[in-house]
Short mmCIF file of C-alpha atoms and ligand atoms in Angstrom, two decimals:
data_model
loop_
_atom_site.label_atom_id
_atom_site.label_comp_id
_atom_site.label_asym_id
_atom_site.label_seq_id
_atom_site.Cartn_x
_atom_site.Cartn_y
_atom_site.Cartn_z
CA MET A 5 -57.93 -157.44 159.07
CA ILE A 6 -61.18 -157.80 161.22
CA LYS A 7 -63.17 -160.17 158.60
CA LEU A 8 -66.88 -159.73 157.88
CA SER A 9 -67.49 -162.67 159.62
CA LYS A 10 -65.95 -166.06 160.20
CA PRO A 11 -67.48 -169.78 160.43
CA ASN A 12 -67.56 -171.13 164.06
CA ILE A 13 -66.76 -174.52 163.85
CA PRO A 14 -65.87 -176.11 167.30
CA GLU A 15 -62.86 -178.80 167.53
CA ILE A 16 -65.26 -181.51 168.80
CA ALA A 17 -67.44 -180.77 165.58
CA ILE A 18 -64.31 -181.60 163.55
CA THR A 19 -63.61 -184.64 165.40
CA ALA A 20 -67.15 -185.82 165.20
CA MET A 21 -67.00 -185.44 161.36
CA ASN A 22 -63.67 -187.21 161.16
CA ASP A 23 -65.45 -190.18 162.97
CA ILE A 24 -68.16 -190.24 160.47
CA ILE A 25 -65.68 -190.03 157.48
CA ARG A 26 -63.65 -193.13 159.17
CA SER A 27 -66.80 -194.76 159.70
CA GLY A 28 -67.49 -194.98 155.72
CA GLN A 29 -71.11 -193.95 156.03
CA LEU A 30 -70.88 -190.72 154.04
CA VAL A 31 -74.03 -190.00 152.57
CA HIS A 32 -77.64 -189.48 153.73
CA GLY A 33 -77.90 -191.86 156.91
CA ALA A 34 -78.14 -192.26 160.70
CA GLU A 35 -76.24 -188.89 161.33
CA CYS A 36 -78.79 -186.89 159.13
CA ILE A 37 -81.74 -188.47 160.50
CA GLN A 38 -80.54 -187.68 164.00
CA PHE A 39 -79.81 -184.02 163.08
CA GLU A 40 -83.32 -183.94 161.54
CA GLN A 41 -84.71 -185.09 165.05
CA GLU A 42 -82.67 -182.40 166.78
CA LEU A 43 -83.83 -179.53 164.19
CA ALA A 44 -87.26 -180.65 164.74
CA GLN A 45 -87.12 -180.47 168.38
CA TYR A 46 -85.33 -177.37 168.53
CA LEU A 47 -87.75 -175.53 166.11
CA ASP A 48 -90.88 -177.68 167.46
CA VAL A 49 -91.83 -178.60 164.23
CA LYS A 50 -93.23 -181.94 163.21
CA HIS A 51 -91.24 -182.60 160.09
CA ALA A 52 -87.72 -181.55 159.42
CA TYR A 53 -85.20 -182.86 156.28
CA VAL A 54 -81.99 -181.89 155.87
CA VAL A 55 -81.23 -180.87 152.16
CA SER A 56 -77.76 -179.99 150.40
CA ASN A 57 -78.56 -176.18 150.65
CA GLY A 58 -80.98 -173.32 151.29
CA THR A 59 -81.89 -172.94 147.66
CA ALA A 60 -82.71 -176.33 147.52
CA ALA A 61 -85.05 -176.02 150.37
CA LEU A 62 -86.72 -173.14 148.67
CA HIS A 63 -87.01 -174.92 145.20
CA LEU A 64 -88.53 -178.12 146.94
CA ALA A 65 -91.11 -175.83 148.89
CA LEU A 66 -92.17 -174.77 145.54
CA LEU A 67 -92.35 -178.06 144.03
CA ALA A 68 -94.06 -179.66 146.85
CA LEU A 69 -96.80 -176.81 146.41
CA ASP A 70 -97.28 -177.67 142.80
CA ILE A 71 -96.23 -174.00 142.17
CA GLY A 72 -95.21 -173.51 138.43
CA PRO A 73 -96.14 -171.95 135.08
CA GLY A 74 -98.95 -169.36 135.12
CA ASP A 75 -98.44 -168.71 138.92
CA SER A 76 -96.93 -166.04 140.64
CA VAL A 77 -95.27 -165.71 143.99
CA LEU A 78 -94.87 -162.34 146.03
CA VAL A 79 -91.26 -161.90 147.09
CA PRO A 80 -89.53 -158.92 148.96
CA ASP A 81 -87.21 -156.67 146.97
CA PHE A 82 -84.42 -156.77 149.61
CA THR A 83 -82.91 -160.22 149.72
CA TYR A 84 -80.51 -162.84 148.24
CA PRO A 85 -81.71 -163.65 144.63
CA ALA A 86 -82.02 -167.28 145.46
CA THR A 87 -85.38 -166.33 146.95
CA ALA A 88 -86.58 -165.16 143.40
CA ASN A 89 -84.66 -167.35 141.44
CA VAL A 90 -86.35 -170.80 142.59
CA VAL A 91 -89.78 -169.06 141.52
CA ALA A 92 -88.27 -168.36 138.26
CA MET A 93 -86.76 -172.02 138.14
CA VAL A 94 -90.13 -173.50 138.85
CA GLY A 95 -91.71 -171.55 135.68
CA ALA A 96 -93.58 -169.08 138.04
CA THR A 97 -93.25 -165.37 138.28
CA PRO A 98 -91.69 -163.63 141.18
CA VAL A 99 -93.56 -160.59 141.97
CA ILE A 100 -91.41 -158.07 143.91
CA VAL A 101 -92.66 -156.26 146.81
CA ASP A 102 -91.15 -153.42 148.59
CA VAL A 103 -89.61 -153.68 152.24
CA SER A 104 -89.46 -151.68 155.35
CA ALA A 105 -86.53 -149.41 155.62
CA ASP A 106 -85.94 -150.34 159.27
CA THR A 107 -86.54 -154.04 159.44
CA TYR A 108 -85.49 -154.81 155.83
CA CYS A 109 -88.45 -157.49 155.76
CA LEU A 110 -91.74 -157.20 153.61
CA ASP A 111 -93.61 -153.99 153.95
CA ILE A 112 -97.24 -155.04 154.99
CA THR A 113 -98.89 -152.16 153.46
CA ALA A 114 -97.12 -152.35 150.09
CA LEU A 115 -97.64 -156.26 150.32
CA GLU A 116 -101.41 -155.71 150.90
CA LYS A 117 -101.44 -153.23 147.86
CA ALA A 118 -99.73 -155.72 145.52
CA ILE A 119 -102.42 -158.54 146.43
CA THR A 120 -105.52 -156.23 146.21
CA THR A 121 -104.55 -154.52 142.99
CA TRP A 122 -103.37 -157.70 141.47
CA GLN A 123 -104.59 -158.04 137.81
CA GLY A 124 -102.66 -161.32 136.64
CA PRO A 125 -102.41 -162.65 133.93
CA GLU A 126 -100.86 -165.08 136.40
CA THR A 127 -102.71 -166.41 139.56
CA LEU A 128 -101.20 -165.43 142.87
CA LYS A 129 -100.19 -168.41 144.63
CA ALA A 130 -97.84 -167.65 147.71
CA ILE A 131 -96.05 -165.14 149.96
CA MET A 132 -92.34 -165.93 150.41
CA PRO A 133 -91.33 -163.57 153.22
CA VAL A 134 -87.86 -163.33 153.95
CA HIS A 135 -86.50 -162.92 157.59
CA GLU A 136 -83.74 -160.71 156.71
CA PHE A 137 -80.56 -160.94 158.50
CA GLY A 138 -82.52 -162.80 161.18
CA HIS A 139 -85.03 -160.08 161.70
CA PRO A 140 -88.60 -161.71 161.84
CA ALA A 141 -90.99 -160.67 159.17
CA ASP A 142 -94.47 -159.89 160.69
CA MET A 143 -95.90 -163.39 160.39
CA HIS A 144 -99.10 -162.70 161.91
CA ALA A 145 -100.06 -160.08 159.33
CA ILE A 146 -98.36 -162.00 156.57
CA ASN A 147 -100.47 -165.08 157.55
CA GLN A 148 -103.56 -163.14 157.95
CA LEU A 149 -103.27 -161.61 154.49
CA ALA A 150 -102.67 -165.30 153.07
CA ARG A 151 -105.58 -166.70 154.78
CA LYS A 152 -107.77 -163.70 153.37
CA HIS A 153 -106.77 -164.35 149.98
CA ASN A 154 -106.11 -167.98 149.78
CA LEU A 155 -102.35 -167.71 149.36
CA PHE A 156 -99.36 -170.33 150.46
CA VAL A 157 -96.83 -168.89 152.76
CA VAL A 158 -93.19 -170.25 152.05
CA GLU A 159 -90.74 -168.95 154.76
CA ASP A 160 -87.15 -168.05 153.69
CA ALA A 161 -85.65 -168.37 157.09
CA ALA A 162 -82.24 -168.86 155.12
CA CYS A 163 -80.58 -166.71 157.75
CA ALA A 164 -82.84 -166.92 160.66
CA LEU A 165 -82.52 -170.28 162.53
CA GLY A 166 -83.42 -169.43 166.14
CA ALA A 167 -85.13 -165.87 165.17
CA ILE A 168 -88.43 -165.70 167.17
CA ASP A 169 -91.33 -163.10 167.49
CA GLY A 170 -93.09 -163.60 170.82
CA SER A 171 -93.57 -167.26 171.20
CA LEU A 172 -93.61 -167.80 167.33
CA LYS A 173 -90.61 -169.32 165.93
CA MET A 174 -89.47 -168.26 162.53
CA GLY A 175 -89.68 -170.82 159.86
CA VAL A 176 -92.40 -172.97 161.24
CA ALA A 177 -95.04 -170.29 161.34
CA SER A 178 -96.27 -171.08 157.83
CA ASP A 179 -96.72 -173.92 155.28
CA ILE A 180 -93.30 -174.71 154.83
CA GLY A 181 -90.14 -173.07 156.07
CA CYS A 182 -86.39 -173.19 154.57
CA PHE A 183 -83.20 -172.56 156.14
CA SER A 184 -79.35 -172.28 155.06
CA PHE A 185 -76.45 -173.53 156.59
CA HIS A 186 -73.86 -171.69 154.15
CA PRO A 187 -70.63 -170.33 155.89
CA ARG A 188 -72.23 -167.03 156.06
CA LYS A 189 -75.10 -168.29 158.37
CA THR A 190 -74.90 -168.61 162.03
CA LEU A 191 -74.72 -172.58 162.00
CA THR A 192 -72.89 -173.91 159.01
CA THR A 193 -72.25 -177.23 157.44
CA GLY A 194 -70.21 -175.72 154.59
CA GLU A 195 -73.15 -176.24 152.08
CA GLY A 196 -76.40 -177.53 153.65
CA GLY A 197 -79.89 -176.53 154.58
CA LEU A 198 -83.15 -177.56 155.90
CA VAL A 199 -86.83 -177.53 155.04
CA VAL A 200 -89.79 -178.00 157.65
CA THR A 201 -93.36 -178.27 157.83
CA ASN A 202 -96.37 -179.12 160.06
CA SER A 203 -98.45 -180.86 157.27
CA ASP A 204 -98.06 -184.73 156.76
CA GLU A 205 -99.15 -184.55 153.15
CA LEU A 206 -96.29 -181.87 152.20
CA ALA A 207 -93.81 -183.59 154.45
CA ASP A 208 -94.31 -186.88 152.11
CA LYS A 209 -93.93 -184.64 149.09
CA LEU A 210 -90.68 -182.69 150.48
CA ARG A 211 -89.00 -186.06 151.57
CA ARG A 212 -89.64 -187.89 148.16
CA LEU A 213 -88.59 -185.01 146.09
CA ARG A 214 -85.30 -184.70 147.92
CA ASN A 215 -84.51 -188.19 147.04
CA HIS A 216 -85.22 -188.77 143.39
CA GLY A 217 -89.00 -188.93 144.31
CA MET A 218 -88.28 -192.14 145.84
CA GLU A 219 -88.98 -193.83 149.04
CA ARG A 220 -88.17 -197.45 150.21
CA THR A 221 -90.64 -199.63 151.18
CA ASP A 222 -90.78 -203.59 152.26
CA ALA A 223 -90.81 -204.19 148.65
CA GLY A 224 -87.75 -202.30 147.71
CA MET A 225 -87.61 -198.85 145.98
CA ARG A 226 -90.88 -197.19 145.17
CA PHE A 227 -90.50 -193.90 142.70
CA PHE A 228 -93.66 -191.71 143.27
CA TYR A 229 -92.87 -188.93 140.89
CA PRO A 230 -89.81 -187.55 139.29
CA GLY A 231 -87.32 -186.08 142.07
CA LEU A 232 -84.15 -184.58 142.73
CA ASN A 233 -80.97 -185.54 144.64
CA TYR A 234 -80.84 -182.71 147.23
CA ARG A 235 -79.45 -184.85 150.32
CA LEU A 236 -77.01 -183.59 152.89
CA THR A 237 -74.00 -186.14 153.74
CA ASN A 238 -73.67 -187.80 157.23
CA PHE A 239 -70.32 -185.69 157.90
CA GLN A 240 -71.82 -182.51 157.35
CA ALA A 241 -74.61 -183.46 159.78
CA ALA A 242 -71.98 -184.51 162.22
CA LEU A 243 -70.60 -180.73 161.95
CA GLY A 244 -74.28 -179.19 162.29
CA ARG A 245 -75.05 -181.42 165.29
CA ILE A 246 -72.57 -180.00 167.47
CA GLN A 247 -73.10 -176.59 166.65
CA LEU A 248 -76.93 -176.86 167.17
CA GLN A 249 -76.16 -177.65 170.86
CA GLN A 250 -74.32 -174.30 171.15
CA LEU A 251 -76.63 -172.32 168.71
CA ASN A 252 -78.79 -170.34 171.58
CA GLY A 253 -75.54 -169.28 173.24
CA TRP A 254 -74.07 -167.79 170.08
CA ILE A 255 -77.33 -165.92 169.62
CA GLN A 256 -77.17 -164.74 172.97
CA SER A 257 -73.61 -163.63 172.38
CA ARG A 258 -74.86 -162.02 169.04
CA LYS A 259 -77.57 -159.99 170.84
CA MET A 260 -74.95 -158.60 173.16
CA LEU A 261 -72.84 -157.62 170.48
CA ALA A 262 -75.60 -155.96 168.50
CA ALA A 263 -76.80 -154.10 171.58
CA PHE A 264 -73.18 -152.93 172.09
CA TYR A 265 -72.88 -151.66 168.21
CA LEU A 266 -76.20 -149.91 168.65
CA GLN A 267 -75.15 -147.99 171.57
CA LYS A 268 -71.68 -147.13 170.12
CA LEU A 269 -73.00 -145.99 166.82
CA ALA A 270 -75.87 -143.92 168.17
CA PRO A 271 -73.87 -140.78 167.82
CA LEU A 272 -73.42 -141.24 164.01
CA ALA A 273 -77.16 -142.00 163.72
CA ASP A 274 -78.19 -139.00 165.71
CA ALA A 275 -75.95 -136.94 163.40
CA GLY A 276 -77.69 -138.12 160.62
CA LYS A 277 -74.76 -140.01 158.99
CA LEU A 278 -76.40 -143.30 158.99
CA ARG A 279 -79.27 -145.31 160.25
CA LEU A 280 -79.29 -148.36 162.50
CA PRO A 281 -81.18 -151.54 161.97
CA ALA A 282 -84.41 -152.22 163.95
CA ALA A 283 -83.67 -154.16 167.28
CA HIS A 284 -86.42 -156.91 167.49
CA PRO A 285 -85.96 -158.53 170.80
CA GLY A 286 -86.24 -161.95 168.89
CA HIS A 287 -83.62 -160.97 166.20
CA SER A 288 -81.04 -163.45 165.72
CA TRP A 289 -78.69 -161.19 164.12
CA GLN A 290 -76.93 -163.16 161.21
CA THR A 291 -75.71 -159.88 159.91
CA PHE A 292 -75.49 -156.44 161.20
CA MET A 293 -76.13 -154.01 158.61
CA VAL A 294 -76.45 -150.14 158.83
CA VAL A 295 -77.64 -147.62 156.20
CA LEU A 296 -75.38 -144.82 154.98
CA SER A 297 -77.03 -141.40 154.48
CA ASP A 298 -76.95 -140.32 150.79
CA LYS A 299 -74.12 -138.20 151.23
CA TYR A 300 -71.88 -140.92 151.34
CA ASN A 301 -70.67 -143.40 148.47
CA ARG A 302 -70.79 -146.88 150.21
CA ASP A 303 -68.45 -148.77 147.83
CA ASN A 304 -65.70 -145.98 148.35
CA LEU A 305 -66.12 -146.42 152.12
CA VAL A 306 -65.83 -150.35 151.71
CA VAL A 307 -62.33 -149.76 150.30
CA GLN A 308 -61.31 -146.99 152.78
CA LEU A 309 -62.29 -149.16 155.60
CA ARG A 310 -60.53 -152.36 154.19
CA GLU A 311 -57.35 -149.82 154.36
CA ALA A 312 -58.19 -149.14 157.83
CA GLY A 313 -58.29 -153.16 158.44
CA VAL A 314 -62.01 -153.62 158.54
CA GLU A 315 -63.85 -155.95 156.03
CA THR A 316 -67.24 -154.66 155.33
CA SER A 317 -69.53 -155.36 152.29
CA LEU A 318 -72.97 -154.57 150.89
CA GLY A 319 -75.69 -156.26 152.75
CA ALA A 320 -78.09 -157.80 150.21
CA GLN A 321 -79.37 -157.13 146.39
CA SER A 322 -82.58 -155.42 145.62
CA LEU A 323 -84.51 -157.52 142.92
CA SER A 324 -85.85 -154.73 141.27
CA THR A 325 -82.58 -153.28 140.59
CA LEU A 326 -81.14 -156.33 139.14
CA ALA A 327 -83.60 -156.09 136.36
CA ILE A 328 -83.64 -159.76 135.57
CA TYR A 329 -87.43 -160.27 136.84
CA PRO A 330 -90.40 -158.80 134.83
CA ASN A 331 -91.51 -155.67 137.02
CA HIS A 332 -95.32 -155.67 136.82
CA TRP A 333 -95.55 -152.21 138.07
CA ASN A 334 -92.79 -150.87 135.81
CA ASP A 335 -92.26 -148.11 138.52
CA VAL A 336 -88.91 -148.23 140.32
CA HIS A 337 -90.27 -145.68 142.77
CA GLN A 338 -92.21 -148.66 144.21
CA PHE A 339 -89.19 -150.04 145.36
CA ALA A 340 -87.76 -146.95 147.10
CA ALA A 341 -86.49 -148.60 150.40
CA GLY A 342 -85.31 -151.87 148.83
CA ALA A 343 -83.27 -150.01 146.31
CA ASN A 344 -81.96 -147.65 148.91
CA LEU A 345 -80.79 -150.39 151.22
CA TYR A 346 -78.95 -152.36 148.17
CA LYS A 347 -77.24 -148.92 147.43
CA GLN A 348 -76.50 -147.66 150.89
CA GLY A 349 -76.44 -150.64 153.33
CA LEU A 350 -73.07 -151.39 154.80
CA ALA A 351 -72.69 -154.98 156.80
CA LEU A 352 -70.46 -154.52 159.23
CA PRO A 353 -67.96 -157.32 160.96
CA PHE A 354 -70.28 -159.43 163.02
CA CYS A 355 -69.88 -162.71 164.56
CA GLU A 356 -70.33 -164.50 168.23
CA LEU A 357 -66.45 -165.06 167.94
CA TYR A 358 -65.88 -161.27 168.16
CA SER A 359 -64.96 -159.15 171.32
CA LYS A 360 -66.42 -155.66 172.11
CA ALA A 361 -62.58 -154.34 171.84
CA GLU A 362 -62.74 -155.46 168.10
CA LEU A 363 -66.24 -154.04 167.33
CA GLN A 364 -65.11 -151.12 169.00
CA GLN A 365 -62.07 -150.91 166.38
CA VAL A 366 -64.93 -150.94 163.72
CA VAL A 367 -66.69 -148.36 165.34
CA ASP A 368 -63.73 -145.96 165.77
CA ALA A 369 -62.61 -146.64 162.01
CA LEU A 370 -66.19 -145.74 160.69
CA THR A 371 -66.44 -142.70 163.19
CA LYS A 372 -63.19 -141.41 161.71
CA LEU A 373 -64.05 -141.81 158.05
CA LEU A 374 -67.60 -140.17 158.34
C1 PLP B 409 -78.27 -167.60 152.26
C2 PLP B 409 -79.46 -167.32 151.68
C3 PLP B 409 -79.98 -167.96 150.50
C4 PLP B 409 -79.38 -169.19 150.04
O1 PLP B 409 -78.93 -170.24 150.86
P1 PLP B 409 -77.78 -171.13 150.08
O2 PLP B 409 -77.55 -172.16 151.28
O3 PLP B 409 -76.78 -170.45 149.96
O4 PLP B 409 -78.23 -171.89 148.93
C5 PLP B 409 -81.48 -167.69 150.45
N1 PLP B 409 -82.16 -166.78 150.87
C6 PLP B 409 -81.46 -165.71 151.58
C7 PLP B 409 -82.40 -164.82 152.28
C8 PLP B 409 -80.30 -166.22 152.21
O5 PLP B 409 -79.76 -165.41 153.27
#
């Protein structure tokens, strides 16, 4: 069976983790601080704090910006629900905006319309773009809209460590950026995440909120405000540090494999059987998802592909389809692109550990079935 993906944990990372476990220094400590310094350098950002997972990073971002009851946050329809869940968990309202059918990221026209036609009753406070599957969202346009309408921007870069748009690194092009180190992401510490900012003031809040609202001073522990425990462990940091050294090479391999898929699947696209993802040059390719034409039943195809030895799955959810959030427009056609990506999206096996020969097997199985 060619699995959807597999975590790439080098042996030396396991050795490094074992050394930390033997040292007895288990919770947040020197290893985490070094990982943070290396991540800050990698991303070219002033402050980087490792946290227990990507959802924790998003939660801290909203808390640090004082977003809560009476506020609303614009989120893309096509994403993992954590993006909107954290908005609801701070007591604010997620406002769902459709995505582009090609990039799978926020549709800028729909975003502008959602902002300019907003009638409340909540106060629009922030835009939370997602760099879906590693494709950079249009941060130039998003930041421009945010400045014009006085909104914060929090990037959900959970699957986009290493994604760039020109010279702009995803996750550091806004007020706060959030990353995940879940096993489905390119760099994994099991559970794990990262929150970054260039603002000294937000950095103080993020760092304290992560650790019970507390900071150690010469006089002992000082509690600034109520907080959480969203710390990462030292042995997870050891796993991540080794992977970070190899990340750029992995992303290069992913780009090469994505180009291979795009070339080999082009005949199916030309025949109108599926659509291929937009190939942005700064895409970090966490996931490779095609979109099947309406004449195919995606879930049936997943079963047939499994029988042919190929594991595939849906790509991400459509928040408007989930129906657990209030829909301020009450018009499902507003989310045509996102709903279709959810219904017809097919994530193919993809990981830097795969060979072209393995991907060719996927292409052959898919070609035969379609
Ligand atoms: C993976 C992911 C998350 C959640 O990250 P966890 O580390 O699993 O909490 C949030 N948003 C997006 C877009 C993701 O892909």
